[in-house]
Coordinates of C-alpha atoms in Angstrom, one line a residue:
M1 CA 4.7 14.3 -17.7
T2 CA 1.8 11.9 -17.0
N3 CA -1.5 12.8 -18.6
P4 CA -3.9 13.4 -15.7
L5 CA -6.8 12.2 -17.7
Q6 CA -5.3 8.9 -18.8
P7 CA -7.3 5.7 -17.9
L8 CA -6.6 4.3 -14.5
L9 CA -7.2 1.0 -12.7
L10 CA -9.6 1.9 -9.9
S11 CA -11.7 0.0 -7.4
G12 CA -15.3 0.8 -7.3
N13 CA -14.8 2.8 -4.0
Q14 CA -12.0 4.8 -5.6
A15 CA -14.1 5.4 -8.7
I16 CA -17.0 6.8 -6.6
A17 CA -14.6 9.3 -5.0
R18 CA -13.3 10.3 -8.5
G19 CA -16.9 10.7 -9.7
A20 CA -17.6 12.9 -6.7
Y21 CA -14.6 15.1 -7.5
E22 CA -15.5 15.4 -11.2
S23 CA -19.2 16.1 -10.4
G24 CA -18.4 19.0 -8.0
V25 CA -19.2 17.3 -4.7
R26 CA -18.0 19.7 -1.9
V27 CA -18.9 17.8 1.2
A28 CA -18.4 14.0 1.7
T29 CA -19.2 12.3 5.0
G30 CA -19.4 8.8 6.2
Y31 CA -18.7 6.3 8.9
P32 CA -16.1 3.5 8.2
G33 CA -17.4 0.1 7.5
T34 CA -16.4 -2.6 5.0
P35 CA -17.0 -2.7 2.1
A36 CA -17.5 1.1 1.7
T37 CA -14.7 2.5 3.9
E38 CA -12.4 3.6 1.1
I39 CA -15.0 5.9 -0.5
V40 CA -14.6 8.7 2.0
E41 CA -10.9 7.9 2.5
S42 CA -10.3 8.3 -1.3
A43 CA -12.5 11.4 -1.4
S44 CA -10.2 13.0 1.2
T45 CA -7.3 13.0 -1.3
Y46 CA -9.1 15.6 -3.5
G47 CA -8.5 19.0 -2.0
S48 CA -11.7 20.5 -3.4
L49 CA -13.8 18.2 -1.1
E50 CA -14.4 18.6 2.6
A51 CA -14.2 14.9 3.5
M52 CA -14.9 13.8 7.1
W53 CA -15.6 10.9 9.3
S54 CA -18.7 11.4 11.5
V55 CA -19.4 9.9 14.9
N56 CA -22.0 7.5 13.3
E57 CA -24.0 7.1 10.1
K58 CA -27.0 9.1 11.3
V59 CA -24.9 12.2 11.9
A60 CA -23.0 11.6 8.6
L61 CA -26.3 11.6 6.7
E62 CA -27.6 14.7 8.5
T63 CA -24.3 16.5 7.8
A64 CA -24.5 15.7 4.1
L65 CA -28.1 16.8 4.1
G66 CA -27.3 20.0 5.7
A67 CA -24.6 20.7 3.1
A68 CA -27.2 20.0 0.3
F69 CA -29.6 22.4 2.0
A70 CA -26.9 25.0 1.9
G71 CA -26.7 24.5 -1.9
V72 CA -23.6 22.4 -2.5
R73 CA -23.4 18.8 -3.9
S74 CA -22.9 16.3 -1.1
M75 CA -22.3 12.6 -0.7
V76 CA -22.6 10.3 2.3
S77 CA -21.4 6.6 2.4
M78 CA -21.8 3.8 4.7
K79 CA -22.2 0.0 4.8
H80 CA -25.6 -1.7 4.8
V81 CA -26.0 -2.0 8.5
G82 CA -25.0 1.6 8.9
L83 CA -28.0 2.5 6.8
N84 CA -30.2 1.2 9.6
V85 CA -28.6 3.8 11.9
A86 CA -29.2 6.5 9.3
A87 CA -32.7 5.5 8.5
D88 CA -34.5 8.2 10.5
P89 CA -33.0 11.2 8.7
L90 CA -33.0 9.2 5.4
F91 CA -36.8 8.9 5.4
S92 CA -37.3 12.5 6.3
A93 CA -34.8 13.7 3.7
S94 CA -37.1 12.1 1.1
Y95 CA -39.8 14.5 2.4
T96 CA -37.7 17.7 2.6
G97 CA -35.9 17.2 -0.6
I98 CA -32.6 19.0 -1.2
N99 CA -31.1 22.2 -2.7
G100 CA -27.7 21.0 -4.0
G101 CA -27.6 17.4 -5.1
M102 CA -27.2 14.7 -2.6
L103 CA -26.0 11.1 -3.1
V104 CA -26.4 8.3 -0.5
I105 CA -24.1 5.4 -1.1
V106 CA -24.5 2.1 0.7
G107 CA -22.2 -0.9 0.4
D108 CA -24.1 -4.2 0.8
D109 CA -22.1 -7.3 1.9
P110 CA -23.5 -10.6 0.4
S111 CA -21.9 -13.5 2.2
A112 CA -21.4 -11.3 5.2
H113 CA -17.6 -11.2 4.7
S114 CA -17.3 -8.6 7.5
S115 CA -20.8 -8.0 8.7
Q116 CA -23.4 -9.4 11.1
N117 CA -26.1 -9.8 8.5
E118 CA -26.8 -9.9 4.7
Q119 CA -29.6 -7.3 4.5
D120 CA -30.6 -6.0 1.0
S121 CA -30.6 -2.2 1.0
R122 CA -32.8 -2.0 -2.1
H123 CA -35.8 -2.3 0.3
Y124 CA -34.8 1.1 1.8
A125 CA -35.2 2.8 -1.6
R126 CA -38.8 1.5 -1.9
A127 CA -39.7 2.2 1.7
A128 CA -38.2 5.8 1.7
K129 CA -39.5 6.4 -1.9
L130 CA -36.0 7.3 -3.2
P131 CA -34.5 6.4 -6.6
M132 CA -31.7 3.8 -6.5
L133 CA -28.9 3.2 -9.0
E134 CA -26.7 0.1 -9.2
P135 CA -23.4 0.2 -11.0
S136 CA -21.8 -3.0 -12.3
N137 CA -18.1 -1.9 -12.5
S138 CA -15.8 0.9 -11.6
Q139 CA -16.4 2.9 -14.8
E140 CA -20.1 2.9 -14.1
A141 CA -19.5 3.7 -10.4
K142 CA -17.7 6.9 -11.4
D143 CA -20.2 7.8 -14.1
F144 CA -23.3 7.1 -12.0
V145 CA -22.2 9.6 -9.4
G146 CA -22.8 12.4 -11.9
I147 CA -26.0 10.9 -13.2
A148 CA -27.3 10.5 -9.6
L149 CA -26.5 14.1 -8.7
H150 CA -28.2 15.4 -11.8
L151 CA -31.3 13.4 -11.0
S152 CA -31.1 14.6 -7.4
E153 CA -31.2 18.2 -8.4
K154 CA -33.7 17.8 -11.2
Y155 CA -36.3 15.9 -9.1
D156 CA -35.4 17.5 -5.7
T157 CA -34.5 14.3 -4.0
P158 CA -31.6 12.4 -2.4
V159 CA -30.6 9.5 -4.7
M160 CA -29.3 6.2 -3.4
M161 CA -26.6 4.1 -4.9
R162 CA -26.2 0.5 -4.0
L163 CA -22.8 -1.2 -4.3
T164 CA -21.9 -4.7 -3.3
T165 CA -18.6 -6.0 -1.9
R166 CA -17.3 -7.1 -5.4
V167 CA -18.1 -3.8 -7.0
C168 CA -16.5 -1.9 -4.1
H169 CA -13.2 -3.9 -4.1
T170 CA -12.8 -5.1 -7.7
Q171 CA -10.5 -2.9 -9.8
S172 CA -11.3 -2.2 -13.4
R173 CA -10.3 0.3 -16.1
V174 CA -11.8 3.8 -15.7
T175 CA -11.6 6.7 -18.1
L176 CA -11.3 9.9 -16.2
G177 CA -13.0 13.2 -16.8
S178 CA -12.4 16.8 -15.7
P179 CA -14.0 18.4 -12.7
D180 CA -17.2 20.4 -13.4
P181 CA -16.1 24.1 -13.4
S182 CA -19.6 25.3 -12.6
R183 CA -19.6 23.8 -9.2
N184 CA -17.5 26.2 -7.2
G185 CA -19.4 26.9 -4.1
A186 CA -22.6 27.0 -2.1
T187 CA -25.6 28.8 -3.6
G188 CA -26.8 29.4 0.0
F189 CA -29.7 28.2 2.0
Q190 CA -33.1 29.5 1.0
P191 CA -35.6 29.3 3.8
D192 CA -38.9 27.5 2.9
F193 CA -41.0 26.6 5.9
D194 CA -43.3 24.3 4.1
K195 CA -40.4 22.3 2.6
Y196 CA -37.8 22.1 5.3
V197 CA -39.8 22.1 8.5
L198 CA -41.5 18.7 8.9
L199 CA -44.4 19.4 11.2
P200 CA -47.4 17.1 10.7
R201 CA -49.2 19.5 8.3
Q202 CA -46.1 19.9 6.1
A203 CA -45.4 16.2 6.2
I204 CA -48.7 15.4 4.6
S205 CA -48.2 18.0 1.8
R206 CA -44.7 16.8 1.2
H207 CA -45.9 13.2 1.0
I208 CA -48.0 14.3 -2.0
V209 CA -44.9 15.8 -3.6
I210 CA -43.0 12.5 -3.1
E211 CA -45.8 10.5 -4.8
D212 CA -45.9 12.8 -7.7
R213 CA -42.1 12.7 -8.0
M214 CA -42.0 8.9 -8.1
L215 CA -44.5 8.9 -10.9
H216 CA -42.2 11.2 -12.9
M217 CA -39.1 9.2 -12.1
A218 CA -40.8 5.9 -13.1
D219 CA -41.6 7.6 -16.5
L220 CA -37.9 8.7 -16.7
A221 CA -36.7 5.2 -16.0
E222 CA -38.2 4.1 -19.4
R223 CA -35.9 6.4 -21.2
L224 CA -32.8 6.4 -18.9
D225 CA -29.8 5.1 -20.9
I226 CA -28.3 3.3 -17.9
N227 CA -31.1 0.8 -18.3
Q228 CA -29.7 -1.2 -21.3
T229 CA -31.2 -3.9 -23.5
E230 CA -28.9 -6.4 -25.1
F231 CA -30.7 -8.7 -27.6
R232 CA -28.9 -12.0 -28.5
D233 CA -30.6 -15.4 -28.4
P234 CA -34.3 -14.9 -27.8
Q235 CA -34.7 -18.3 -26.2
L236 CA -33.3 -17.0 -22.9
G237 CA -33.7 -13.5 -21.5
I238 CA -32.2 -12.4 -18.2
V239 CA -33.0 -9.3 -16.1
T240 CA -30.2 -8.3 -13.8
S241 CA -28.2 -5.4 -12.3
G242 CA -25.0 -4.5 -10.6
M243 CA -22.2 -7.1 -10.3
C244 CA -24.7 -9.8 -11.2
Y245 CA -24.5 -8.4 -14.8
A246 CA -20.9 -9.5 -15.0
Y247 CA -21.7 -12.9 -13.7
V248 CA -24.6 -13.3 -16.2
R249 CA -22.4 -12.3 -19.1
E250 CA -19.9 -15.0 -18.1
A251 CA -22.4 -17.7 -17.3
F252 CA -24.8 -17.1 -20.2
P253 CA -22.8 -15.3 -23.0
E254 CA -25.5 -16.0 -25.6
A255 CA -28.5 -14.9 -23.6
S256 CA -30.4 -11.6 -24.1
V257 CA -30.0 -9.3 -21.1
L258 CA -31.8 -6.4 -19.7
K259 CA -29.3 -4.6 -17.5
L260 CA -30.9 -2.2 -15.0
G261 CA -28.8 0.7 -13.9
M262 CA -31.8 2.1 -12.0
T263 CA -33.4 -0.6 -9.9
Y264 CA -36.0 1.7 -8.3
P265 CA -38.4 2.8 -9.6
L266 CA -38.4 0.2 -12.4
P267 CA -39.1 0.8 -16.1
A268 CA -42.3 -1.2 -16.4
E269 CA -42.8 -0.8 -20.1
L270 CA -39.2 -1.5 -20.9
I271 CA -39.4 -4.7 -18.9
R272 CA -42.6 -5.8 -20.6
D273 CA -41.2 -5.1 -24.0
F274 CA -38.1 -7.2 -23.2
A275 CA -40.2 -10.0 -21.8
S276 CA -42.3 -10.1 -24.9
K277 CA -39.3 -10.8 -27.1
V278 CA -37.8 -13.7 -25.2
D279 CA -39.1 -17.3 -24.7
R280 CA -37.9 -17.7 -21.1
L281 CA -37.3 -14.9 -18.6
L282 CA -35.0 -15.2 -15.7
I283 CA -34.2 -12.7 -12.9
I284 CA -30.7 -13.0 -11.5
E285 CA -30.0 -10.9 -8.4
E286 CA -28.1 -11.1 -5.2
L287 CA -30.0 -11.6 -1.9
D288 CA -33.7 -10.9 -1.9
P289 CA -36.1 -11.3 -4.8
F290 CA -36.5 -7.5 -5.1
L291 CA -36.6 -7.3 -8.9
E292 CA -38.4 -10.6 -9.2
E293 CA -41.3 -9.5 -7.0
H294 CA -41.7 -6.2 -8.7
I295 CA -41.6 -7.7 -12.2
R296 CA -44.0 -10.5 -11.2
A297 CA -46.4 -7.8 -9.9
L298 CA -46.5 -6.4 -13.4
G299 CA -48.1 -9.6 -14.5
I300 CA -45.0 -11.0 -16.1
E301 CA -44.1 -14.7 -15.7
V302 CA -40.5 -15.0 -14.5
E303 CA -38.1 -17.4 -12.8
G304 CA -35.8 -16.4 -10.1
K305 CA -35.4 -17.4 -6.5
S306 CA -36.9 -20.8 -7.1
W307 CA -33.3 -21.7 -8.1
V308 CA -31.2 -18.6 -7.7
P309 CA -29.7 -18.7 -4.2
R310 CA -31.1 -16.1 -1.7
V311 CA -28.1 -16.5 0.6
G312 CA -24.5 -15.5 -0.1
E313 CA -22.6 -14.0 -3.0
L314 CA -23.3 -15.3 -6.5
T315 CA -20.6 -16.4 -8.9
P316 CA -20.9 -17.6 -12.5
Q317 CA -20.2 -21.1 -11.3
R318 CA -22.8 -21.0 -8.6
I319 CA -25.4 -19.6 -11.0
L320 CA -24.7 -22.3 -13.6
A321 CA -24.9 -25.0 -11.0
S322 CA -28.2 -23.8 -9.7
F323 CA -29.5 -23.3 -13.2
A324 CA -28.6 -26.9 -14.1
S325 CA -30.0 -28.5 -11.0
G326 CA -33.1 -26.3 -10.6
V327 CA -32.4 -25.7 -6.9
P328 CA -30.2 -23.1 -5.2
Q329 CA -26.6 -24.3 -4.7
P330 CA -24.7 -23.6 -1.4
I331 CA -22.1 -21.0 -1.0
E332 CA -18.7 -22.0 -2.6
N333 CA -16.1 -22.5 0.2
G334 CA -13.0 -22.4 -2.0
D335 CA -10.4 -25.1 -2.4
P336 CA -11.2 -27.9 0.0
E337 CA -7.5 -28.9 0.2
V338 CA -6.7 -25.4 1.7
P339 CA -7.3 -25.5 5.4
G340 CA -9.7 -22.9 6.8
R341 CA -8.3 -20.2 9.1
A342 CA -10.4 -18.1 11.4
P343 CA -9.4 -14.5 12.0
R344 CA -7.3 -14.0 15.1
I345 CA -6.4 -11.3 17.5
C346 CA -3.0 -9.8 16.7
P347 CA 0.0 -11.0 18.7
G348 CA 0.5 -8.7 21.8
C349 CA -2.8 -7.0 21.5
Q350 CA -4.4 -5.8 24.8
Y351 CA -7.5 -7.9 24.0
L352 CA -5.4 -11.1 24.6
G353 CA -4.9 -10.2 28.3
I354 CA -8.4 -8.9 28.7
F355 CA -10.2 -12.0 27.4
S356 CA -7.8 -14.3 29.3
V357 CA -9.1 -12.6 32.4
V358 CA -12.7 -12.4 31.3
S359 CA -12.8 -16.1 30.7
K360 CA -12.0 -16.7 34.4
L361 CA -14.8 -14.5 35.7
N362 CA -17.8 -16.8 35.2
V363 CA -19.9 -14.0 33.9
T364 CA -22.3 -13.5 31.0
V365 CA -20.7 -11.2 28.5
A366 CA -22.6 -9.0 26.1
G367 CA -20.2 -8.1 23.3
D368 CA -20.1 -5.5 20.5
I369 CA -18.7 -4.8 17.1
G370 CA -15.0 -4.4 16.8
C371 CA -11.7 -6.4 16.7
Y372 CA -12.6 -7.5 20.2
T373 CA -15.5 -9.5 18.8
L374 CA -12.9 -12.1 18.1
G375 CA -12.9 -12.7 21.9
S376 CA -15.9 -14.9 21.3
F377 CA -13.6 -17.6 19.7
A378 CA -11.5 -20.2 21.5
P379 CA -9.5 -20.3 23.5
W380 CA -11.3 -17.6 25.4
N381 CA -15.0 -18.1 24.5
G382 CA -15.3 -14.7 26.2
I383 CA -18.3 -13.2 24.5
D384 CA -21.9 -14.6 24.6
T385 CA -23.9 -12.1 22.5
V386 CA -23.1 -9.8 19.6
V387 CA -26.0 -7.9 17.9
C388 CA -24.9 -4.6 16.4
M389 CA -22.9 -1.5 17.0
G390 CA -23.5 -0.2 20.5
A391 CA -25.8 -3.0 21.6
S392 CA -23.7 -4.6 24.3
I393 CA -24.6 -2.1 27.1
G394 CA -28.4 -2.1 26.4
T395 CA -28.3 -5.9 26.1
A396 CA -26.5 -6.3 29.4
L397 CA -28.9 -3.9 31.1
G398 CA -31.9 -6.0 29.8
M399 CA -30.4 -9.2 31.1
E400 CA -29.8 -7.7 34.5
K401 CA -33.4 -6.4 34.7
A402 CA -34.7 -9.8 33.7
L403 CA -32.5 -11.8 36.0
K404 CA -32.8 -9.4 39.0
N405 CA -30.8 -10.7 41.9
K406 CA -29.6 -13.8 39.9
G407 CA -27.8 -11.4 37.6
Q408 CA -26.1 -9.3 40.3
G409 CA -22.3 -9.3 39.7
R410 CA -22.7 -11.7 36.8
I411 CA -23.2 -9.5 33.8
L412 CA -20.5 -7.7 31.8
A413 CA -20.8 -5.5 28.8
V414 CA -17.7 -5.2 26.5
I415 CA -17.5 -2.2 24.1
G416 CA -14.7 -0.4 22.3
D417 CA -13.9 3.3 22.5
G418 CA -15.0 4.0 18.9
T419 CA -18.2 1.9 19.3
L420 CA -19.0 3.6 22.6
L421 CA -19.0 7.0 20.9
H422 CA -20.8 5.7 17.8
S423 CA -23.9 4.4 19.6
G424 CA -23.0 3.3 23.1
I425 CA -23.5 6.5 25.0
P426 CA -27.3 6.6 25.0
A427 CA -27.3 3.0 26.5
L428 CA -24.7 4.1 29.1
M429 CA -27.0 6.9 30.1
D430 CA -29.9 4.4 30.3
V431 CA -27.9 2.3 32.7
V432 CA -27.6 5.3 35.1
Y433 CA -31.2 6.4 34.5
N434 CA -32.6 2.9 35.2
K435 CA -30.1 2.1 38.0
G436 CA -28.5 -0.8 36.2
Q437 CA -26.3 -3.2 38.2
I438 CA -23.9 -4.1 35.5
T439 CA -20.2 -3.6 34.7
I440 CA -19.1 -1.9 31.5
L441 CA -15.7 -2.8 30.2
I442 CA -14.5 -0.1 27.7
L443 CA -11.6 -1.3 25.5
D444 CA -9.8 1.9 24.6
N445 CA -7.2 1.4 21.8
S446 CA -7.3 5.0 20.5
T447 CA -8.6 4.2 17.0
T448 CA -11.2 2.5 14.9
A449 CA -9.0 -0.5 14.4
M450 CA -11.2 -3.1 12.7
T451 CA -11.9 -1.0 9.6
G452 CA -8.4 0.4 9.1
L453 CA -7.3 2.8 11.9
Q454 CA -9.6 5.6 11.1
G455 CA -9.9 8.5 13.5
H456 CA -12.9 9.2 15.8
P457 CA -13.9 11.8 18.3
G458 CA -12.1 9.9 21.0
N459 CA -8.7 10.4 19.5
G460 CA -9.5 13.7 17.7
Q461 CA -7.9 12.5 14.4
G462 CA -9.9 13.6 11.4
L463 CA -9.4 13.1 7.7
Q464 CA -7.3 15.4 5.5
G465 CA -4.8 16.0 8.4
R466 CA -7.2 17.8 10.7
E467 CA -6.9 17.2 14.4
S468 CA -9.1 18.3 17.3
Q469 CA -9.2 17.7 21.0
G470 CA -10.1 14.1 21.8
I471 CA -12.9 13.2 24.2
D472 CA -11.9 12.2 27.7
I473 CA -13.8 8.9 28.3
E474 CA -13.5 9.1 32.0
K475 CA -14.9 12.6 32.2
L476 CA -17.7 11.6 29.8
C477 CA -18.6 8.6 32.1
E478 CA -18.5 11.0 35.1
A479 CA -20.8 13.5 33.4
I480 CA -23.3 10.8 32.6
G481 CA -23.4 9.9 36.2
I482 CA -21.1 6.8 36.6
E483 CA -19.5 7.1 40.0
W484 CA -17.3 3.9 40.0
I485 CA -14.7 4.3 37.2
R486 CA -11.2 2.6 37.1
V487 CA -8.5 2.4 34.4
A488 CA -6.8 -1.0 34.0
N489 CA -3.5 -1.9 32.4
P490 CA -4.4 -4.9 30.1
Y491 CA -0.8 -6.1 30.2
D492 CA -1.0 -6.7 33.9
M493 CA -3.6 -9.6 34.1
D494 CA -3.6 -9.8 37.9
E495 CA -4.4 -6.1 38.3
T496 CA -7.0 -6.3 35.5
E497 CA -8.7 -9.3 37.2
D498 CA -8.7 -7.6 40.6
I499 CA -10.3 -4.4 39.1
L500 CA -12.9 -6.4 37.2
R501 CA -13.9 -8.4 40.2
D502 CA -14.2 -5.3 42.3
A503 CA -16.3 -3.7 39.6
L504 CA -18.7 -6.7 39.4
E505 CA -19.2 -6.5 43.2
H506 CA -20.0 -2.8 43.2
P507 CA -23.7 -2.2 44.0
G508 CA -24.4 0.0 41.0
P509 CA -23.1 0.7 37.5
A510 CA -19.4 0.4 37.2
V511 CA -17.0 1.2 34.3
V512 CA -13.6 -0.3 33.7
I513 CA -11.4 1.3 31.0
S514 CA -8.7 -1.0 29.6
R515 CA -6.3 1.4 27.9
A516 CA -3.5 0.5 25.5
P517 CA -3.0 1.8 21.9
C518 CA -3.6 -0.5 19.0
L519 CA -0.3 -2.0 18.0
L520 CA -0.8 -1.1 14.4
I521 CA -0.8 2.6 15.5
E522 CA 2.1 2.5 17.9
R523 CA 4.2 -0.6 17.3
K524 CA 5.5 -1.7 20.7
A525 CA 9.3 -1.7 20.6
P526 CA 10.5 -5.3 21.1
V527 CA 13.0 -4.4 23.8
Q528 CA 12.2 -7.7 25.6
Q529 CA 10.8 -10.8 24.1
A530 CA 9.8 -14.0 25.8
F531 CA 11.8 -17.2 25.7
V532 CA 11.0 -20.7 26.8
T533 CA 13.3 -23.0 28.9
A534 CA 12.3 -26.2 27.2
E535 CA 13.4 -28.4 30.2
A536 CA 11.0 -26.5 32.5
C537 CA 8.0 -26.6 30.2
T538 CA 5.5 -29.3 31.2
G539 CA 3.2 -28.8 28.2
C540 CA 0.3 -27.8 30.6
G541 CA -1.1 -25.5 27.9
E542 CA -1.8 -22.5 30.2
C543 CA 0.3 -20.2 27.9
M544 CA -1.8 -21.4 24.9
K545 CA -5.0 -20.1 26.7
V546 CA -3.7 -16.5 26.2
G547 CA -4.4 -17.1 22.5
C548 CA -1.3 -15.3 21.2
L549 CA -0.2 -16.4 17.8
A550 CA 3.4 -15.9 18.9
V551 CA 3.1 -18.8 21.3
E552 CA 3.5 -22.1 19.3
K553 CA 3.7 -25.8 20.0
H554 CA 6.9 -27.6 19.3
V555 CA 7.4 -31.4 19.5
L556 CA 10.5 -32.3 21.5
D557 CA 11.3 -35.9 22.5
D558 CA 7.8 -37.1 21.7
N559 CA 6.3 -34.4 23.9
W560 CA 5.2 -30.9 23.1
V561 CA 6.7 -27.8 24.6
A562 CA 5.9 -24.2 24.1
R563 CA 8.0 -22.1 21.7
I564 CA 8.0 -18.3 21.1
N565 CA 8.0 -17.1 17.5
D566 CA 10.4 -14.1 17.7
D567 CA 9.0 -12.7 14.4
L568 CA 5.7 -12.3 16.1
C569 CA 6.5 -11.7 19.7
I570 CA 6.5 -8.0 20.9
G571 CA 7.4 -8.7 24.5
C572 CA 4.0 -8.1 26.1
T573 CA 4.7 -10.8 28.7
L574 CA 1.2 -12.1 28.8
C575 CA 2.4 -15.6 28.2
V576 CA 5.0 -15.1 31.0
Q577 CA 2.3 -14.2 33.4
A578 CA 0.2 -17.2 32.3
C579 CA 3.0 -19.9 32.8
P580 CA 2.6 -21.6 36.2
E581 CA 6.0 -23.3 35.9
D582 CA 8.1 -20.2 35.3
A583 CA 9.2 -21.8 32.1
I584 CA 8.7 -18.6 30.1
A585 CA 10.6 -15.5 30.9
P586 CA 11.3 -12.2 29.2
R587 CA 14.7 -11.7 27.8
S588 CA 16.7 -8.7 26.4
L589 CA 17.2 -8.9 22.7
T590 CA 20.8 -8.0 23.3
A591 CA 21.4 -10.9 25.7
T592 CA 22.4 -14.4 24.7
P593 CA 20.6 -16.7 27.0
N594 CA 21.6 -20.3 27.5
L595 CA 18.7 -21.9 25.7
I596 CA 18.0 -25.0 23.8
E597 CA 17.5 -23.7 20.2
L598 CA 14.3 -25.2 18.9
Q599 CA 14.1 -25.9 15.2
P600 CA 10.8 -25.7 13.3
S601 CA 8.8 -28.9 13.7

């Protein structure tokens, strides 16, 4: 029998979930977003936790806060841009404090691997006056959960924890512990008007409490054992935190290091003591000079972003190259002999047909966050703006109001079903309220596809096997006040084009819902696949404009013709519809058509 407490190889995200289980967290909420998605997913595997996806990060944080009010330990996780959505309750939660412990986990994404910006979430800790911890590996990720919750309860405050992409996804050895038997249920909500009801008078009195709390926590930081000093060669001292600690130990193995597990508030005297014992003091941190500016404000002479890059992920090699040259080195782009490859829409996805149509409409397209953002790439070039979750509708409305008659029938907002429910509904209401003359194209694929097929209120699929009634998008749009609503089949490009053109001509707000399930949920049975009659193909390239990876170029007699990759083709027939020469046709998999067999070029 396997020892349940034997060490395991866990990612930082998995380790956070394990730490929540061991520390007696009872409610775990979040909204999916790389690099932090797997935290709540992993938490859902522990039966003692109520783990759930929320409609957006704001609601997730409010739900976790409510659970903490009721006297249980709670946790909420999100990516860095999601923290912007949750900022309103985050700042107020600092004022109200908690009852049971509450942990707010944010996954930052240096190099913007899957994000629209590189913001540094440490600034939120300072602005909201909340303590922040930063683990450097999976073991610390697990252990810091318990430390954070203890601090949360001792100092009556939510505690933030910042991860970065490498900590989230890198696996390392974790020694497990047993769950805390004293954390069995809620202690119950205890009404306290002056604490929990943030009217202006209470806000002022609670602000005084916050300032006093931060003084006590700054004093605690001096003694907290997650702030560790490692003295080696006194000629070079480095202050760092998080994953940068691992980079520093590899790049400068002989240097003395002050590793900060708590990066706000900072241990001023510990830093002064460390600085006094080294000849040269460096600050190595990812993104903004957060530590550098705070340490310099203590009157300590330091080096940092004069040569440590502000943009992108750090690596030991990039740090050493910057150190040697004295100027920030650019982001490493991998092996130059390996050709780059942009992300692509999956073969047979509804978005292929949609953007093939949109590219013909001669409209300005305000896009949003989701797999469909890839429609901005060639061959479609079908999206003109992408800002943040839910921004497409408001952006399109603003364009229409600015352009007036010049924008009539020329502005299209594109948004997914999950993104609409996340933050698009208020903007849709605003379109009705302000009599917007735009078309909203809702791409309904019945899931949150981009982050791994998570459920959302539209499909009613929750974590831990729970299901609820999904939201009817048509009825939702009707209730908001949209009168012109049509549903399009994205695999019929002529029908879709006709519907979109009618919508654009409608004198008022119009909604078109393109509906087809994500192929990763419901793999379309390849009953028919396309084939190419090589003699009929003229190489005109119209089929390539669909952008499907299953349609390939093949050199035949010094000319290129289209070829269908049967391993990728699902028989959606979009390329068949696009071919003006009838050189591409569907075929039954059981049939044996009289074709020229094309060999790989």
